[in-house]
């Protein structure tokens, strides 16, 4: 009778409904070791269950972990995930082309520092599409952000080998990341002023002139603010150009304190809606950057959740970060963090002063880390 | 009787250079500097290599002193120090605790069981805990101890328990250890006492560290230790500093000092073995504890925390006052398990502890005691009991009717038994009364926001709220109306919100928030899509109950409600109109959008938007309205949200038009080209620079630029100016900013001071230390001014708090077999530590443990908080990284061990015990080690040799059989290399069809039929998945040290009396040796030829058979002849006899003759000797004479 409770450990899982925030849940589950059950995935739709890109994501997760258990019911509307340990190492994955590599990479960025061995992931698929953050943006914003948390050093790199536009794909990126035992607490409170704007205007399987046209129009908007603008044109040819034509622009504003704000825009995928003029794209993208600057903060709006996660997983010290307005995705992420790690953030709104011309309200997020230590890294 | 040689005494010099030098030194003459100046050559660099070496060494020593700087996370009000008193039985542990408690609090405790907390000083509290000799207790307490008082019976010497405990401590981090020698009065001889002390001290030092404190308690006075000695010990304890231990600082934990069973008595009555809901109390230590986290109770198991609250400190430190000693009131003592502390206030109940003897003392106050007693041993629910009981206030007066009481008490609160949480809850009936209720402030069951509202809202606002709710309900009703109208309504609602964003009072804003959240309940629910915690359920319950109460009230005063409703609607419309007018007047889309944005994103209750909205999301989906209608809301929005596109992009705000100049201007200052802050503006900086470095000469032109004249302290000036500038700004800013500024100023001042007065060469280490200090400062200040209720949500419960942890579904044995003498530890687990997996560890058999350990023998491990039994596999790493299975642990070496067990961070130490019951082994700790790696699979390999025999041999090819059984098996090993015992290598080529499992192989040489072929292979071994936590606390009282888990094979056989049938070949039999026969020596002919004759074999052929033709026929004599022969024989015999006789005579004669001859010879020799002697004498004399004469002659010649 005594041994009744013994063999089941106390950890019991979490349950969720719907397929939204799918990656957050699986990533946090993997990091916290809590199992998760997601039900009613598109259960009311004509085509119920998981989509191909989600299945592909699960497969990628399975590749980087060891001993994880994934159960999916027949219709695919219920998913049970018991996380294993993050293995890392050399991983190759053909990402489903319904979503771009950014979709997969965002999750991988969160997991990579906590692997057993340093990760070298080769992801193939769509590098740039209008839905997800593109590989270029992640390279220029997420990586410097992670460096602030002490994840850097040799072999921390994201390389775009081949560019592949939606819908055909054919791109390839190599992401390498060293492992860390602990994450440093940060106080990112003062973003500083923007000192330069850089960008990449890329074009594949279209006229190389497209890129130049984009640059021209984007500069037209941004030159009102700062003269130090340089937008590289990146025209890939032949084998490196993927399967579909397209072009796009990513803009990154760097501040004096080494923070990066970004904006991006890709041409509409071939055969999906009206084609876009490169001039419009450049101008709109520049405006998006202005929007991003208006939001402000130390972290780019698409990386808010990454920053918050790394703060959560820091040592048991106070971390602070100044963000722009929280995106719905981030708000949900905060709730998930509370579910998985029981961490609540202190949210303070910083309103701009009367005569200040620094964009909208900022949010100062403060938390005490959980004192997470990488249990996957082996001690030898 | 000292045998030591008398040493020569020091003779002080009174003259000479040495004395001179000394005198000079005494006068303070030359210093080192002077020496250097006077004799520079002596201090010159003699050897660069040597100098480098000395420098290197100095640096090494300097760096060795450094520890990695850590952030100081000790709380401001630290929890009591845990002092564990250990020692073998009958050594005086209880006496020591009693004496110490008496020393600190002037109180005497009878039976000391469980932790005893006392206030020992103005800034220190102590918790004493006695550790019995059960190894379970020793292990558990070693993990939570801050200080160990290790009692040693000096009259006996060290006992094994002491060493066991020391080793346990070493594994689980080394707390401070102080030895205490007792029974010193049993020594009659002073010298032996001194000697024993010294011996014990040195042995203790080798175990702990050189110079570890060892305390002597010299003797007992009236059954207590001497007051002065105890006082000294107490002083030592109260000034002691403690080192942070890794495990303790990274995990929250509590040493439970109180336990209450909260289970519904009814469910216990129906099922005495039902799982119990228990609340445990204790000071939180280590680090922050999160609500709903997992805990491990060593000896019981893993549990999910149902609820945590913090309680007022039962043993609080005195208020800060400027006096040295504590007064009697402040010398608090708290030991609920020992029955001290009488009345205990819980969150929702009052417990009165009345031990049996206590009751006997106070018999005169029977009535009250009876009531209390009846409450104590209640077995029915409180409600039932209250209904049944009749209380008389004064003895002999009429009993009070329970209903009457109910009426009276109903004014304040109503107790409701909540079956979900298994405890009493107070349902609020009137808001005013609740305000009075002080205890409600500690109540965090309700969301604090609601609580706040409850607290500060007045009747009007409540009515307003209700009215709003009503109006909202009516709005919901309207949702049935055609879509056009609904849209309109929604629009109105939206605008209403907008309007409220302009409103000043925060109260209103909150309300709007709530309203919004209620209205958008479904949407919010979708956003939160299913939080699984019980909290939600509770909250929803609350919500429901609130709603009910509101409804009740509605029924009660209908008229008022209607009035207010109408008034509120009017109010809203008015506001709406005014806003509309405003908008229309301004006509600025910009402003409106900004307001909207602010309302949506930057409302003061952003926190509520993120976290607090689930209070509304758990609202029942279909609420009944007036018992008739069901509110049904469109589901599409929920579903859309829950199954929406998973994308992290934050789509831009449509209101921002970046073609407008206004918008562009709003972000101008974000760029370096924009306006800078006061302190950083280029113009001011330039000016400052001018002030600082104004005076300079242009070398090219020869011009001299003069700066401002007053330049005593340019840096100070600059700072002053800055400060002035700041001060001017301060007036504008609010208080917080001011405070920040002041802090900033202080920090800068300190920085400057540090820069000036520190040695200047700031190293990496110093920087790191600085950084850590800053972080510690931030950690302290960040949540300083937040009230505890909120702070707990952000940080979790911080160490030092007295917490109450509620755990449901504890096994009933925990309660029924509860023994306060055994410590209950609440060990918090990190997020992944609740899982099980494979652990790879480095293990070494303890050098004091008698036997080596066998693979697959179950072993009890103490790892992290847990104690559990598991089955380890021992292995060693080969040079190629392969883990080779070992059958036994090596004797004096580390080896690897793989187990199936709880996930524990790498680097955590563990110890292994073979059995917990009794003290069979002389040293119970079998092995120690450290966790290296965690994984979900293991790669331990076992060496496997497959053996086969050749059955057909060609040149280098050979057919081998007996290694495999089927064709398939061979196919798997095609190409594998094989080897023979003699070392001939080969390769498996191809399977043969017959016999089954045979194959063709080629070798580097020809095999013999007698060769054995073998194939070396590796076979992966699986680690048995046994994880069996030690549940020693669940055992009956008195048997808690008898836990027995899975037995080893050897133990099983021993217990069941099974003996193995030995291999008959291994049995000893009497030795029978057969006769040895040797073959004849054969020498080859060639060799024979070469041999010398002596060694040559002789031709000694045995006589061969005489051939027939050479054989002579035997002669048969005639009778006559026989007679003749006999006669001849007789004659010859006689003759022979005669001859023999003669010979003997002859022989004797000859002997005699020889003797005579010898005599003669002797005589002759004698004569000759004499003669020769004579001759020599003469010759010698002559020689002498001759010599003498010659000498004489020569002298004459001279």
PDB file of C-alpha atoms in Angstrom, chain A residues 1-2 4-7 9-23 25 31-33 40-45 66-67 83-85 87 99 103 106 116 129-133 181 185 187 193-195 197 224-227 256 264 287-288 290-291 293-295 301-302 315-318 320 325-329 331-332 334-335 338-339 341-347 349 351 355-359 361 363 366 368 372-380, chain B residues 71 73 249-250 273 275 287-288 290-294 300 302-304 524 527-532 598 601-603 606-607 609-611 613-614 639 641-653 656 658-659 661 663-673 675-677 736 771 775 778-779 782-783 786 793-795 809-813 831-836 840 866 877 902-903 905-907 930-937 1027-1029 1031 1034-1035:
ATOM      1  CA  UNK A   1       0.000   0.000   0.000  1.00  0.00           C
ATOM      2  CA  UNK A   2       2.863   2.264   0.730  1.00  0.00           C
ATOM      3  CA  UNK A   4       1.053   3.594  -4.326  1.00  0.00           C
ATOM      4  CA  UNK A   5       2.334   7.027  -5.157  1.00  0.00           C
ATOM      5  CA  UNK A   6       5.801   6.212  -5.769  1.00  0.00           C
ATOM      6  CA  UNK A   7       6.306   5.313  -9.292  1.00  0.00           C
ATOM      7  CA  UNK A   9       6.293  11.255 -10.576  1.00  0.00           C
ATOM      8  CA  UNK A  10       4.244  14.290  -9.759  1.00  0.00           C
ATOM      9  CA  UNK A  11       4.696  16.125 -13.004  1.00  0.00           C
ATOM     10  CA  UNK A  12       1.483  16.179 -14.846  1.00  0.00           C
ATOM     11  CA  UNK A  13       0.921  17.806 -18.081  1.00  0.00           C
ATOM     12  CA  UNK A  14      -0.952  20.726 -19.471  1.00  0.00           C
ATOM     13  CA  UNK A  15      -3.818  20.666 -21.906  1.00  0.00           C
ATOM     14  CA  UNK A  16      -4.678  23.173 -24.556  1.00  0.00           C
ATOM     15  CA  UNK A  17      -7.224  23.660 -27.247  1.00  0.00           C
ATOM     16  CA  UNK A  18      -6.605  24.511 -30.820  1.00  0.00           C
ATOM     17  CA  UNK A  19      -3.593  24.648 -33.001  1.00  0.00           C
ATOM     18  CA  UNK A  20      -2.750  28.291 -32.441  1.00  0.00           C
ATOM     19  CA  UNK A  21       0.538  28.936 -30.656  1.00  0.00           C
ATOM     20  CA  UNK A  22       1.486  25.418 -31.503  1.00  0.00           C
ATOM     21  CA  UNK A  23       5.221  26.067 -31.501  1.00  0.00           C
ATOM     22  CA  UNK A  25       3.548  25.083 -26.469  1.00  0.00           C
ATOM     23  CA  UNK A  31      12.304  23.127 -22.148  1.00  0.00           C
ATOM     24  CA  UNK A  32      10.287  22.615 -18.999  1.00  0.00           C
ATOM     25  CA  UNK A  33       9.916  18.862 -19.328  1.00  0.00           C
ATOM     26  CA  UNK A  40      -9.485  20.162 -30.856  1.00  0.00           C
ATOM     27  CA  UNK A  41      -6.979  20.979 -33.512  1.00  0.00           C
ATOM     28  CA  UNK A  42      -9.128  22.395 -36.297  1.00  0.00           C
ATOM     29  CA  UNK A  43     -11.754  19.919 -35.192  1.00  0.00           C
ATOM     30  CA  UNK A  44     -14.622  21.952 -36.594  1.00  0.00           C
ATOM     31  CA  UNK A  45     -13.066  22.490 -39.976  1.00  0.00           C
ATOM     32  CA  UNK A  66      15.962  12.047 -27.804  1.00  0.00           C
ATOM     33  CA  UNK A  67      13.259   9.992 -26.234  1.00  0.00           C
ATOM     34  CA  UNK A  83       9.251  15.801 -24.294  1.00  0.00           C
ATOM     35  CA  UNK A  84      12.539  14.024 -24.294  1.00  0.00           C
ATOM     36  CA  UNK A  85      15.944  15.518 -23.828  1.00  0.00           C
ATOM     37  CA  UNK A  87      20.153  16.082 -28.209  1.00  0.00           C
ATOM     38  CA  UNK A  99       5.586  27.823 -44.053  1.00  0.00           C
ATOM     39  CA  UNK A 103       8.682  29.249 -38.701  1.00  0.00           C
ATOM     40  CA  UNK A 106      12.144  30.595 -34.472  1.00  0.00           C
ATOM     41  CA  UNK A 116      23.442  18.263 -25.237  1.00  0.00           C
ATOM     42  CA  UNK A 129       7.770  34.381 -47.527  1.00  0.00           C
ATOM     43  CA  UNK A 130       5.430  37.140 -46.457  1.00  0.00           C
ATOM     44  CA  UNK A 131       3.952  35.276 -43.468  1.00  0.00           C
ATOM     45  CA  UNK A 132       6.838  34.408 -41.173  1.00  0.00           C
ATOM     46  CA  UNK A 133       9.937  36.291 -40.188  1.00  0.00           C
ATOM     47  CA  UNK A 181      24.630  25.722 -19.118  1.00  0.00           C
ATOM     48  CA  UNK A 185      20.344  37.910 -16.637  1.00  0.00           C
ATOM     49  CA  UNK A 187      19.021  44.675 -18.070  1.00  0.00           C
ATOM     50  CA  UNK A 193      19.447  56.176 -30.669  1.00  0.00           C
ATOM     51  CA  UNK A 194      19.515  54.616 -34.060  1.00  0.00           C
ATOM     52  CA  UNK A 195      22.886  55.171 -35.630  1.00  0.00           C
ATOM     53  CA  UNK A 197      20.269  51.435 -41.078  1.00  0.00           C
ATOM     54  CA  UNK A 224      14.560  61.867 -44.084  1.00  0.00           C
ATOM     55  CA  UNK A 225      15.888  60.549 -40.812  1.00  0.00           C
ATOM     56  CA  UNK A 226      19.428  59.418 -41.159  1.00  0.00           C
ATOM     57  CA  UNK A 227      22.058  59.493 -43.836  1.00  0.00           C
ATOM     58  CA  UNK A 256      24.011  53.032 -30.360  1.00  0.00           C
ATOM     59  CA  UNK A 264      10.837  43.215 -43.921  1.00  0.00           C
ATOM     60  CA  UNK A 287       7.383  52.496 -43.558  1.00  0.00           C
ATOM     61  CA  UNK A 288       7.245  49.237 -41.700  1.00  0.00           C
ATOM     62  CA  UNK A 290       9.357  53.407 -39.197  1.00  0.00           C
ATOM     63  CA  UNK A 291       6.460  51.624 -37.558  1.00  0.00           C
ATOM     64  CA  UNK A 293      10.930  52.385 -34.688  1.00  0.00           C
ATOM     65  CA  UNK A 294       7.736  53.940 -33.451  1.00  0.00           C
ATOM     66  CA  UNK A 295       7.102  50.873 -31.367  1.00  0.00           C
ATOM     67  CA  UNK A 301       8.647  43.066 -32.196  1.00  0.00           C
ATOM     68  CA  UNK A 302       9.035  39.640 -33.742  1.00  0.00           C
ATOM     69  CA  UNK A 315      19.485  32.701 -13.313  1.00  0.00           C
ATOM     70  CA  UNK A 316      17.439  33.643 -10.301  1.00  0.00           C
ATOM     71  CA  UNK A 317      18.103  37.297 -10.767  1.00  0.00           C
ATOM     72  CA  UNK A 318      16.079  40.205 -11.910  1.00  0.00           C
ATOM     73  CA  UNK A 320      14.605  43.751 -17.291  1.00  0.00           C
ATOM     74  CA  UNK A 325       3.830  47.343 -27.377  1.00  0.00           C
ATOM     75  CA  UNK A 326       3.349  43.643 -26.815  1.00  0.00           C
ATOM     76  CA  UNK A 327       2.180  41.694 -29.791  1.00  0.00           C
ATOM     77  CA  UNK A 328      -0.735  39.279 -29.334  1.00  0.00           C
ATOM     78  CA  UNK A 329       1.718  36.466 -29.890  1.00  0.00           C
ATOM     79  CA  UNK A 331       0.920  38.166 -24.753  1.00  0.00           C
ATOM     80  CA  UNK A 332       0.003  34.566 -25.317  1.00  0.00           C
ATOM     81  CA  UNK A 334       3.610  35.295 -21.437  1.00  0.00           C
ATOM     82  CA  UNK A 335       0.615  33.252 -20.431  1.00  0.00           C
ATOM     83  CA  UNK A 338       3.271  31.263 -16.561  1.00  0.00           C
ATOM     84  CA  UNK A 339       1.751  27.870 -17.259  1.00  0.00           C
ATOM     85  CA  UNK A 341       7.443  27.941 -15.543  1.00  0.00           C
ATOM     86  CA  UNK A 342       5.117  29.734 -13.099  1.00  0.00           C
ATOM     87  CA  UNK A 343       6.852  32.970 -13.955  1.00  0.00           C
ATOM     88  CA  UNK A 344       4.912  36.186 -14.062  1.00  0.00           C
ATOM     89  CA  UNK A 345       6.350  39.336 -15.514  1.00  0.00           C
ATOM     90  CA  UNK A 346       6.000  42.722 -13.987  1.00  0.00           C
ATOM     91  CA  UNK A 347       4.611  44.913 -16.719  1.00  0.00           C
ATOM     92  CA  UNK A 349       4.033  51.018 -19.189  1.00  0.00           C
ATOM     93  CA  UNK A 351       4.661  56.643 -21.561  1.00  0.00           C
ATOM     94  CA  UNK A 355       8.081  66.886 -25.704  1.00  0.00           C
ATOM     95  CA  UNK A 356       9.739  63.616 -26.516  1.00  0.00           C
ATOM     96  CA  UNK A 357       9.494  62.400 -30.044  1.00  0.00           C
ATOM     97  CA  UNK A 358      10.380  58.790 -29.562  1.00  0.00           C
ATOM     98  CA  UNK A 359       7.365  56.954 -30.794  1.00  0.00           C
ATOM     99  CA  UNK A 361       4.395  53.759 -25.375  1.00  0.00           C
ATOM    100  CA  UNK A 363       6.598  48.411 -21.902  1.00  0.00           C
ATOM    101  CA  UNK A 366      10.710  42.642 -15.383  1.00  0.00           C
ATOM    102  CA  UNK A 368      13.048  36.902 -11.871  1.00  0.00           C
ATOM    103  CA  UNK A 372      17.188  27.150 -15.360  1.00  0.00           C
ATOM    104  CA  UNK A 373      20.234  25.053 -15.937  1.00  0.00           C
ATOM    105  CA  UNK A 374      20.761  23.058 -19.068  1.00  0.00           C
ATOM    106  CA  UNK A 375      20.141  19.521 -17.958  1.00  0.00           C
ATOM    107  CA  UNK A 376      21.026  18.146 -21.346  1.00  0.00           C
ATOM    108  CA  UNK A 377      24.625  19.252 -21.433  1.00  0.00           C
ATOM    109  CA  UNK A 378      26.828  16.486 -20.168  1.00  0.00           C
ATOM    110  CA  UNK A 379      29.524  16.984 -17.597  1.00  0.00           C
ATOM    111  CA  UNK A 380      32.846  15.619 -18.661  1.00  0.00           C
TER     112      UNK A 380
ATOM    113  CA  UNK B  71      25.356  36.953  -6.929  1.00  0.00           C
ATOM    114  CA  UNK B  73      20.923  36.162  -3.121  1.00  0.00           C
ATOM    115  CA  UNK B 249      20.729  27.699  -3.095  1.00  0.00           C
ATOM    116  CA  UNK B 250      19.209  26.410  -6.297  1.00  0.00           C
ATOM    117  CA  UNK B 273      -7.436   4.657   3.785  1.00  0.00           C
ATOM    118  CA  UNK B 275      -5.781   9.935   0.321  1.00  0.00           C
ATOM    119  CA  UNK B 287      15.312  30.027  -3.245  1.00  0.00           C
ATOM    120  CA  UNK B 288      11.954  31.199  -4.519  1.00  0.00           C
ATOM    121  CA  UNK B 290       6.512  28.926  -7.053  1.00  0.00           C
ATOM    122  CA  UNK B 291       2.918  28.096  -6.492  1.00  0.00           C
ATOM    123  CA  UNK B 292       1.745  24.863  -8.121  1.00  0.00           C
ATOM    124  CA  UNK B 293       5.263  23.599  -8.354  1.00  0.00           C
ATOM    125  CA  UNK B 294       6.386  20.107  -7.683  1.00  0.00           C
ATOM    126  CA  UNK B 300       7.048   9.909   0.954  1.00  0.00           C
ATOM    127  CA  UNK B 302       6.642  13.465  -5.326  1.00  0.00           C
ATOM    128  CA  UNK B 303       3.642  15.726  -5.128  1.00  0.00           C
ATOM    129  CA  UNK B 304       2.161  18.671  -6.855  1.00  0.00           C
ATOM    130  CA  UNK B 524     -10.481  35.936 -23.906  1.00  0.00           C
ATOM    131  CA  UNK B 527      -6.932  33.512 -26.259  1.00  0.00           C
ATOM    132  CA  UNK B 528      -6.136  31.607 -23.122  1.00  0.00           C
ATOM    133  CA  UNK B 529      -7.450  28.486 -24.712  1.00  0.00           C
ATOM    134  CA  UNK B 530      -7.519  26.212 -21.755  1.00  0.00           C
ATOM    135  CA  UNK B 531      -5.423  26.764 -18.719  1.00  0.00           C
ATOM    136  CA  UNK B 532      -5.500  23.574 -16.864  1.00  0.00           C
ATOM    137  CA  UNK B 598      -3.129  53.529 -25.424  1.00  0.00           C
ATOM    138  CA  UNK B 601      -1.945  48.345 -25.257  1.00  0.00           C
ATOM    139  CA  UNK B 602      -0.772  50.637 -22.584  1.00  0.00           C
ATOM    140  CA  UNK B 603      -3.639  50.738 -20.195  1.00  0.00           C
ATOM    141  CA  UNK B 606      -1.804  45.678 -19.033  1.00  0.00           C
ATOM    142  CA  UNK B 607      -0.946  43.095 -16.463  1.00  0.00           C
ATOM    143  CA  UNK B 609      -4.872  41.980 -19.811  1.00  0.00           C
ATOM    144  CA  UNK B 610      -2.108  39.452 -19.880  1.00  0.00           C
ATOM    145  CA  UNK B 611      -2.586  37.478 -16.744  1.00  0.00           C
ATOM    146  CA  UNK B 613      -8.205  37.865 -17.864  1.00  0.00           C
ATOM    147  CA  UNK B 614      -8.620  34.241 -17.085  1.00  0.00           C
ATOM    148  CA  UNK B 639     -12.574  28.718 -32.807  1.00  0.00           C
ATOM    149  CA  UNK B 641      -8.663  32.290 -32.241  1.00  0.00           C
ATOM    150  CA  UNK B 642      -7.834  28.825 -31.038  1.00  0.00           C
ATOM    151  CA  UNK B 643      -7.061  27.565 -34.483  1.00  0.00           C
ATOM    152  CA  UNK B 644      -5.692  30.744 -35.952  1.00  0.00           C
ATOM    153  CA  UNK B 645      -2.443  31.029 -37.815  1.00  0.00           C
ATOM    154  CA  UNK B 646       0.540  30.528 -35.554  1.00  0.00           C
ATOM    155  CA  UNK B 647       2.713  33.469 -36.469  1.00  0.00           C
ATOM    156  CA  UNK B 648       4.959  35.702 -34.431  1.00  0.00           C
ATOM    157  CA  UNK B 649       4.701  38.696 -36.737  1.00  0.00           C
ATOM    158  CA  UNK B 650       3.192  41.760 -35.195  1.00  0.00           C
ATOM    159  CA  UNK B 651       1.147  43.345 -37.882  1.00  0.00           C
ATOM    160  CA  UNK B 652       1.473  47.084 -38.053  1.00  0.00           C
ATOM    161  CA  UNK B 653      -1.091  49.437 -36.748  1.00  0.00           C
ATOM    162  CA  UNK B 656      -0.386  54.995 -38.465  1.00  0.00           C
ATOM    163  CA  UNK B 658       3.643  57.222 -42.368  1.00  0.00           C
ATOM    164  CA  UNK B 659       3.088  59.686 -45.120  1.00  0.00           C
ATOM    165  CA  UNK B 661       4.572  64.659 -41.363  1.00  0.00           C
ATOM    166  CA  UNK B 663       3.842  60.713 -37.698  1.00  0.00           C
ATOM    167  CA  UNK B 664       7.331  61.154 -39.028  1.00  0.00           C
ATOM    168  CA  UNK B 665       7.990  63.797 -36.435  1.00  0.00           C
ATOM    169  CA  UNK B 666       6.853  61.524 -33.664  1.00  0.00           C
ATOM    170  CA  UNK B 667       9.909  59.352 -34.073  1.00  0.00           C
ATOM    171  CA  UNK B 668      12.511  61.942 -34.973  1.00  0.00           C
ATOM    172  CA  UNK B 669      14.337  61.635 -31.695  1.00  0.00           C
ATOM    173  CA  UNK B 670      14.836  57.916 -32.092  1.00  0.00           C
ATOM    174  CA  UNK B 671      17.678  58.633 -34.466  1.00  0.00           C
ATOM    175  CA  UNK B 672      21.087  60.055 -33.746  1.00  0.00           C
ATOM    176  CA  UNK B 673      20.114  62.951 -35.922  1.00  0.00           C
ATOM    177  CA  UNK B 675      17.350  65.862 -30.362  1.00  0.00           C
ATOM    178  CA  UNK B 676      19.394  64.418 -27.539  1.00  0.00           C
ATOM    179  CA  UNK B 677      18.754  64.383 -23.846  1.00  0.00           C
ATOM    180  CA  UNK B 736       9.970  57.804  -8.774  1.00  0.00           C
ATOM    181  CA  UNK B 771      28.717  43.200 -11.879  1.00  0.00           C
ATOM    182  CA  UNK B 775      22.838  42.474  -9.876  1.00  0.00           C
ATOM    183  CA  UNK B 778      18.930  45.204  -8.332  1.00  0.00           C
ATOM    184  CA  UNK B 779      17.470  41.950  -7.072  1.00  0.00           C
ATOM    185  CA  UNK B 782      13.335  45.696  -7.683  1.00  0.00           C
ATOM    186  CA  UNK B 783      10.373  44.376  -5.731  1.00  0.00           C
ATOM    187  CA  UNK B 786       5.624  45.982  -3.869  1.00  0.00           C
ATOM    188  CA  UNK B 793       3.180  36.433  -7.825  1.00  0.00           C
ATOM    189  CA  UNK B 794       6.214  37.898  -9.522  1.00  0.00           C
ATOM    190  CA  UNK B 795       9.008  36.300  -7.590  1.00  0.00           C
ATOM    191  CA  UNK B 809      -3.567  13.168  -2.171  1.00  0.00           C
ATOM    192  CA  UNK B 810      -0.900  12.296   0.307  1.00  0.00           C
ATOM    193  CA  UNK B 811      -1.019   8.651   1.279  1.00  0.00           C
ATOM    194  CA  UNK B 812      -2.954   8.120   4.482  1.00  0.00           C
ATOM    195  CA  UNK B 813       0.006   6.415   6.166  1.00  0.00           C
ATOM    196  CA  UNK B 831      10.936  22.220 -13.861  1.00  0.00           C
ATOM    197  CA  UNK B 832      12.442  19.103 -15.411  1.00  0.00           C
ATOM    198  CA  UNK B 833      13.340  17.355 -12.197  1.00  0.00           C
ATOM    199  CA  UNK B 834       9.981  15.682 -11.937  1.00  0.00           C
ATOM    200  CA  UNK B 835      10.757  13.393 -14.837  1.00  0.00           C
ATOM    201  CA  UNK B 836      12.516  10.077 -14.979  1.00  0.00           C
ATOM    202  CA  UNK B 840      24.968   8.312 -16.202  1.00  0.00           C
ATOM    203  CA  UNK B 866      15.311  11.826  -3.139  1.00  0.00           C
ATOM    204  CA  UNK B 877      34.901   3.795 -20.703  1.00  0.00           C
ATOM    205  CA  UNK B 902      14.877  10.947 -11.528  1.00  0.00           C
ATOM    206  CA  UNK B 903      16.307  13.627 -13.755  1.00  0.00           C
ATOM    207  CA  UNK B 905      21.140  18.294 -12.818  1.00  0.00           C
ATOM    208  CA  UNK B 906      24.629  17.225 -13.713  1.00  0.00           C
ATOM    209  CA  UNK B 907      27.211  17.700 -11.057  1.00  0.00           C
ATOM    210  CA  UNK B 930      28.388  12.435  -9.163  1.00  0.00           C
ATOM    211  CA  UNK B 931      25.867  12.695 -11.983  1.00  0.00           C
ATOM    212  CA  UNK B 932      27.527  13.223 -15.328  1.00  0.00           C
ATOM    213  CA  UNK B 933      24.901  12.995 -17.946  1.00  0.00           C
ATOM    214  CA  UNK B 934      21.204  12.603 -18.473  1.00  0.00           C
ATOM    215  CA  UNK B 935      19.692  10.856 -21.388  1.00  0.00           C
ATOM    216  CA  UNK B 936      16.737   8.965 -22.627  1.00  0.00           C
ATOM    217  CA  UNK B 937      18.792   6.021 -23.826  1.00  0.00           C
ATOM    218  CA  UNK B1027      12.840   3.511  -9.705  1.00  0.00           C
ATOM    219  CA  UNK B1028      11.510   2.744  -6.283  1.00  0.00           C
ATOM    220  CA  UNK B1029      11.423   5.698  -3.913  1.00  0.00           C
ATOM    221  CA  UNK B1031       8.917   5.442   1.583  1.00  0.00           C
ATOM    222  CA  UNK B1034       5.008   5.898   5.639  1.00  0.00           C
ATOM    223  CA  UNK B1035       6.081   2.995   7.813  1.00  0.00           C
TER     224      UNK B1035
END
